[in-house]
C-alpha angles and dihedrals in degrees: 000000000000090000092052091049093053091049091053090051091053093050091048091050091052092049092053096047100035088210130108110182125179136197134221107338092352118130110128117122130209115265135186089266093089094161089072093053129090116209123195136171137202141173130218136184123249127215117215138178140172119257129192111247090212091189139348134202101272101209098133118136088228123080123209127214128177143040130268140170124230104233093209101047102021090232117151118220122195126190125198123180134218119190140170130194144225136202121235119258112282090010117183139162109243097248098062088083113081096199130044128164113207112201093193094065099020095234138132112230122204121185121250111191123226115255089261091053091239140095116266112241108208098185143346131207145170119227119196107197120202129186096192142003143192125236136009114350091199095056114115110241133177132210133178126212118217125188114237121237093210136005129256110260132232113248094031119115110227113196127202092255093054109139110210091191096054091043094052097246097127116082108235096212097027133107117317111177126164129201132188111211147160122215088232086062097219090186087082127068119250090251091053092050092049094049114120088230093057121098115185110254146155110238122203120185120220097190102128119107110280125210126197131163090357095305123110123211128193090248140338090278089058089058091051095051090047090053089051092054090047095053121353090183089072087068095054100065127048097221093052092043096055094040100042105027120016119009091183141252137275112218109197129190106239106166146017135036126229113067141056121195119214102217118204100171141011127203130198106202128196116191109199144160138203137185124249136181116236117212109191114222130213124230091277092054095253126134118265091199093244104133118183134168121246130184114219120203124199144152130232117204126197115194132217105202140137089289089073129040121280129167140193120213111208125199120191126184102265095201092051092049091051091050092052092050088054091055105113095188096075145344126254140224114195131168147235099043093323124112136345130189118242120202131195114210120205092231094162091054092045091053098039108120092001103087091124096040129096113241098222105170136014113178129184127182119198113203116213120222113224119248112258096201118097095199117130087225098063113145118255124258114256108258101202131030129190128202119207136156112284093242091056093061094109104020094056092064097034090054090046090234122176129214109285102180089232104077099356128053138165138216131193128218115263111201098180132018115264140177089280097043131048095194135067132214092019148118114222127198100195099193127006093158090127091057092053091047090052092048092051091052092047095053091090092059091074093235106160090214095050094123098037129100133181130224112219131181108234142176115231126202121199137193129206121217127216087264089059092251111147118209134176110257104173139017122191136162114279102250096180124103108274137145138174143155124233130202107263123240108225109175146014086235106099091210091059108033118081088211119063138173118223116212132196117194130186137185138167117257105236090204 
């Protein structure tokens, strides 16, 4: 009866994981003939330690701006934001059309250019829209906008420690405009903030005279309209727009501690006007010869969204990170670009004496340690973790890989035990057998990290097909503010280490 029970456990494990990985010469699969199969189990200790992330590929669609302090660890986290813009397809300023018929006032409008031959830009502003934030919305913060010398380029990997100054991306004599703000935006009335048409944003005016290539414009918007008159085609293609008109802006945190805005979109707005002649028509649509002058006001908006490149530069306190890595009582996970947990798996011990067995299940549970800080501004707990081979830490994200359930797996945070989980406050990787198989095969390569893996907080995007099948479509580093401690694995000896890996083997009995 014990043998039948173990066999049932193995089959159930395979059904749950939908993955049967083998090692070495392994390759046999379970069949219905369970009486010819030998099932065995074992448990091994895991060794873990914190590692500094140093930098991560910052390709999140969300930008981060501000500076906060982790109440539990005392670590400061600073976010700066770099963004570039695009014009909508078939973009045009209103006055490039010489004939407009307005049904509302029954008039024919023909354009009359200003004496300069250009539109008049009345004002220009940047709006940084955020849908959420961390920290105190009433805290005074300060940011400074810098004009970029050149745009970010497609095909280039921009990491979170990218320094736009050192790399020559900030224009030395370009725009430098500071703004003190609160995320509660106390410059508006309460009724304005509660309006359904209001989206929280940080607004920065670019209305000072702007000089480029020896020519001075009344504001930055005046430069944009002049460039449009010079060559409208530059506004019809993203590459030409960012290289010939607006390379982008670097928005840097320059004062205050206590809040971090999560930016989902940035607008560059140009308010402008132009003069037109109005020729009143009769009922037959013919001119009545009554020509008057009319001033038309409009706004042009250029968007910085996921369609064009944007980048967050993250700065963590190096000394604090080093101190947390030295903490022997636990391991840490901190985002953005903070700390990961590295594990060493005793692959040799797991495979010893099992060269002809199938490695059916390899399960690890990571127990979270509760936060000891009582601050209302404690960082959130990471929701999703991914485990990958140590040497895939950079290539996985640069290649835009997705979780394949062979060498990469994910686990979600379980706060309380449920019908599908027997443990609380944990992350469970139900079956990483494929990862162990891959490690065992890679041992012969001489890679010093062949039996190491890294635990990384990630954000996962999914898509659902017409048949209601949901698949993972994108995996990126979690760039939000999160932090947690995990129980530390201390030994390969299962009787000593608080973290263990549970293995189920199977093989056919040749007898």
